[in-house]
Short mmCIF file of C-alpha atoms in Angstrom, two decimals:
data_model
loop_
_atom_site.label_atom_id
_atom_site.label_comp_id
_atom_site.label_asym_id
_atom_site.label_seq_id
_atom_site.Cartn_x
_atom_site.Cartn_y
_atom_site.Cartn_z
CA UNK P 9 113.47 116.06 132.23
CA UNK P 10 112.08 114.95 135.38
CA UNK P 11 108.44 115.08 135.59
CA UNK P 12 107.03 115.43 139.01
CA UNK P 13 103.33 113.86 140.43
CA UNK P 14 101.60 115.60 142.98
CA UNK P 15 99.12 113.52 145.25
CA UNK P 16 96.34 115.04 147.05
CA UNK P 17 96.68 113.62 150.15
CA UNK P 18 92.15 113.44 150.75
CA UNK P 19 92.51 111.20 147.06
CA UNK P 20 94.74 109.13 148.78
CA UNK P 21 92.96 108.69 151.81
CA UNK P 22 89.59 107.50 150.43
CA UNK P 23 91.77 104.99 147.67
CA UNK P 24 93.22 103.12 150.81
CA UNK P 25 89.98 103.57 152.91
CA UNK P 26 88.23 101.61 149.76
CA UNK P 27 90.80 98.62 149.81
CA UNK P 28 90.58 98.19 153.45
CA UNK P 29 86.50 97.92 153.26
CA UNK P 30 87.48 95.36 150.77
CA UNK P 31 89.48 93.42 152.56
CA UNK P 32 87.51 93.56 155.36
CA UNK P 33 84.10 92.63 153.18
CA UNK P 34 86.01 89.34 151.61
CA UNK P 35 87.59 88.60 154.85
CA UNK P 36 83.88 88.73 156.39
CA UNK P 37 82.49 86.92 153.77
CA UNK P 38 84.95 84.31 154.16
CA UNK P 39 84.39 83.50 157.73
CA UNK P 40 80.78 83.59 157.29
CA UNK P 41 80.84 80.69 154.83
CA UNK P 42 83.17 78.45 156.71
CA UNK P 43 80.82 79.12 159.75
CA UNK P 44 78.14 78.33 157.76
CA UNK P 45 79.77 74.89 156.47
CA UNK P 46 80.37 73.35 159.80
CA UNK P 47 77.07 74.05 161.03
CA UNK P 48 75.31 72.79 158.11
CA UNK P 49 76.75 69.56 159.01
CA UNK P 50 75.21 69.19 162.05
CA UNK P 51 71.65 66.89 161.59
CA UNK P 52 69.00 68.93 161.48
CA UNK P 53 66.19 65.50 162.37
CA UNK P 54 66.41 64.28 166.21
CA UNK P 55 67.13 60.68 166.20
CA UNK P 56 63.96 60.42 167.88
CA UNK P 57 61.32 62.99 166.80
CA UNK P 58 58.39 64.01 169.16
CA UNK P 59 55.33 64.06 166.71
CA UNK P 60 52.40 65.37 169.09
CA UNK P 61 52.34 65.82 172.78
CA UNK P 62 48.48 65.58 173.75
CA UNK P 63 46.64 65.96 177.37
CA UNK P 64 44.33 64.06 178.38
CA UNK P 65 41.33 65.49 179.29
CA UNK P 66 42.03 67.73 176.41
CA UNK P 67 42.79 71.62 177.38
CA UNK P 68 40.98 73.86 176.02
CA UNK P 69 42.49 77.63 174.21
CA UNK P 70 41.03 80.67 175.43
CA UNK P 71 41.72 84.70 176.52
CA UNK P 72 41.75 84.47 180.45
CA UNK P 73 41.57 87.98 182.48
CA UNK P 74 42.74 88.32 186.10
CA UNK P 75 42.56 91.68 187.09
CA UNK P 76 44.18 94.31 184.62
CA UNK P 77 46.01 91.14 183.23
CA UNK P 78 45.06 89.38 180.15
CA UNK P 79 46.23 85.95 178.90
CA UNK P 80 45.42 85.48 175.06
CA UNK P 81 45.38 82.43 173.75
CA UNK P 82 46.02 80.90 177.02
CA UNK P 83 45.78 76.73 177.19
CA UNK P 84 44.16 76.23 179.98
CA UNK P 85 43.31 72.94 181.82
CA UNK P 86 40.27 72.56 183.88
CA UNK P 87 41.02 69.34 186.07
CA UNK P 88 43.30 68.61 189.38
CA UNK P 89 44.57 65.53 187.40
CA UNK P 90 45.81 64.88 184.01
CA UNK P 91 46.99 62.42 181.62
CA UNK P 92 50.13 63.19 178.79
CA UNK P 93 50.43 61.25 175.78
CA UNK P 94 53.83 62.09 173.67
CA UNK P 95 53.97 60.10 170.14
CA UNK P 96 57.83 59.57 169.01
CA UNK P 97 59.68 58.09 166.01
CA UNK P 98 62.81 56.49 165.51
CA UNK P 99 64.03 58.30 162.60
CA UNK P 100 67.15 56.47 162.51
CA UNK P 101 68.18 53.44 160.81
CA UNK P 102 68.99 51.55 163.99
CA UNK P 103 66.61 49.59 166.84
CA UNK P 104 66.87 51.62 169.90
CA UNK P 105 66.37 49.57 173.11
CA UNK P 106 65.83 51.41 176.78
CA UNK P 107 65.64 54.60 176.02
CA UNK P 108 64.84 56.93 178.95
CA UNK P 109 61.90 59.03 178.98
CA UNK P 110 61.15 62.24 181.63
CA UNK P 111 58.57 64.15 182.19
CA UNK P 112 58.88 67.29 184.45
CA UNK P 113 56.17 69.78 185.46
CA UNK P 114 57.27 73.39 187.18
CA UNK P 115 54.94 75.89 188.45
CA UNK P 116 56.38 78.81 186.75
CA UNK P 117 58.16 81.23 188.96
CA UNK P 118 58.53 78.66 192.23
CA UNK P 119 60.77 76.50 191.43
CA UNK P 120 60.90 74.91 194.57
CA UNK P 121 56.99 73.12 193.23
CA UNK P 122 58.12 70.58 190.82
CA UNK P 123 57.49 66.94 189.85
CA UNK P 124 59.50 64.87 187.87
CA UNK P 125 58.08 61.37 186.59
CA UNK P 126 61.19 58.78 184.94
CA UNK P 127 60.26 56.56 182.36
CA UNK P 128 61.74 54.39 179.64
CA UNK P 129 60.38 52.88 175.99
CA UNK P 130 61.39 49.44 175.85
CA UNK P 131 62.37 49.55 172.36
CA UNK P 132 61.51 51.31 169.21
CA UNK P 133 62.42 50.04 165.75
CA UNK P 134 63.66 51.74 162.49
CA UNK P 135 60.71 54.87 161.58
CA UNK P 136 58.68 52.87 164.24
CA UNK P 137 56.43 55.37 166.13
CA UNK P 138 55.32 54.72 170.28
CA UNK P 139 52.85 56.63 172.16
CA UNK P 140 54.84 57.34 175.65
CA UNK P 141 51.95 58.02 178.45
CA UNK P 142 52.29 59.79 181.60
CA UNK P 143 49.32 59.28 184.03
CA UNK P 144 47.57 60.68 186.92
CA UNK P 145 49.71 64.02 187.02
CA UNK P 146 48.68 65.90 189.37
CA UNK P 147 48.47 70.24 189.47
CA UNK P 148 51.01 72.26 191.34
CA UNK P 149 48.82 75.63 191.12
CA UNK P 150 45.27 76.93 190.46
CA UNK P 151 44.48 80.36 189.55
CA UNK P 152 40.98 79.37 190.73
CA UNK P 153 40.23 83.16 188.51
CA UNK P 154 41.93 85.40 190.34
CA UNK P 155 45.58 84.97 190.15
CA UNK P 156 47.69 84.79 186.78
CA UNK P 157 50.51 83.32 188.11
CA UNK P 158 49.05 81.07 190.21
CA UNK P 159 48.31 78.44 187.47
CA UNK P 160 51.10 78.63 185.12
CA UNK P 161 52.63 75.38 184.40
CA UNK P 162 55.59 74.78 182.32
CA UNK P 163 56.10 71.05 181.04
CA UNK P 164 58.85 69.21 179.81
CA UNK P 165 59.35 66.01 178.07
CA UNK P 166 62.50 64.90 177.48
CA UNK P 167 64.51 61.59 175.92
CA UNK P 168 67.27 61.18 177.65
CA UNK P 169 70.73 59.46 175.55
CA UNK P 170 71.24 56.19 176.32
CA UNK P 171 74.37 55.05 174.06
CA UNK P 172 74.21 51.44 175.42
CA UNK P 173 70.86 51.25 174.01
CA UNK P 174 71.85 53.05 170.49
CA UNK P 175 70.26 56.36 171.78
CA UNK P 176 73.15 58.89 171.50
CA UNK P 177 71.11 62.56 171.34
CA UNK P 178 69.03 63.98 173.88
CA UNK P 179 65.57 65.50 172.83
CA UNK P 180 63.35 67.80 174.45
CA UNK P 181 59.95 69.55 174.03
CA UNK P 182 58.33 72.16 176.69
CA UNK P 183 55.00 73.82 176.45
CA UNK P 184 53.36 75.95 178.79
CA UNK P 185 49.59 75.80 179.98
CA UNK P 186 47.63 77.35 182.84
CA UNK P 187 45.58 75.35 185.49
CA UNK P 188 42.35 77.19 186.24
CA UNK P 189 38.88 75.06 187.44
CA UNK P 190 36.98 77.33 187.67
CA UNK P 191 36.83 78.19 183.48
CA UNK P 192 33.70 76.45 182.27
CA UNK P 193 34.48 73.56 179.36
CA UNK P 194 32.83 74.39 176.44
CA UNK P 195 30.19 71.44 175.43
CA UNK P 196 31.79 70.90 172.46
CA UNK P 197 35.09 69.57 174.64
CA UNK P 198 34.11 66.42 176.32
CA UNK P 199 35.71 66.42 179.98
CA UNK P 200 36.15 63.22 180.85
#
């Protein structure tokens, strides 16, 4: 006797639709954790680390108003002039020799106001640190308390590769302050 099996065709349906989400799931999962392999390979540590970028008269954090427009939090400098101090490490096991240093400074939303000061570190050895200083930088903008935008500075530092000299990454660190001279300094910030 021949014995006959009857499929309900909705059964069938949600049997393959449950392998195929399967497949798809390990096939995901797969890809995810070769993705994940190659990019964990990548060094996480700069060869050459910025530790703290500091300005000289020191800025100052505080909630600015212009208008209807509020800043929180803002760092604001006070002065026409400034000075930038950047403290780096070699965290390699090499000496580094010549390595190229830049500063740039952009008045946010001209770009046509920017200055750009070159530099280089003669050499830094092995976990060595070196204090990289950037003088007599002067403002592009004032917001003199009225404008918000008319202050806003946006400041890079950057360490350019220099193979020749054993530097083979580029790093870079940006911050953003505002210039305004009219805010008064608090007494307990010295202004030099």
């Amino acid at each position: 006797m021949a014995k006959i099996f009857t499929i309900n065709r909705r059964n069938l349906i949600m049997y393959a639709s449950v392998v195929v989400i399967c497949l798809i799931g390990f096939a995901g999962f797969s890809f995810w954790e070769n993705t994940n392999a190659s990019v964990s390979k990548v060094n996480d540590v700069p060869e050459i680390k910025m530790l703290s970028i500091t300005v000289e008269p020191a800025s100052i954090v505080k909630d600015l108003t212009y208008g209807s427009v509020t800043l929180k939090g803002a760092q604001v400098i006070t002065t026409k002039t400034f000075d930038l101090v950047a403290t780096v490490q070699n965290t390699t096991a090499k000496k580094m020799t010549n390595i190229p240093v830049e500063l740039e400074v952009t008045l946010v939303g001209d770009d046509t106001k920017k200055i750009t000061s070159p530099g280089t570190l003669p050499a830094l050895e092995p976990g060595a640190t070196a204090r990289v200083a950037f003088r007599q930088i002067k403002i592009l903008g004032d917001a003199l308390g009225k404008s918000a935008t008319d202050g806003q500075h946006l400041m890079t530092i950057r360490i350019k590769p220099n193979p020749v000299g054993g530097v083979e990454e580029a790093t870079e660190a940006s911050f953003r302050f505002t210039v305004d001279t009219t805010v008064k300094v608090p007494t307990t910030v010295k202004k030099q």
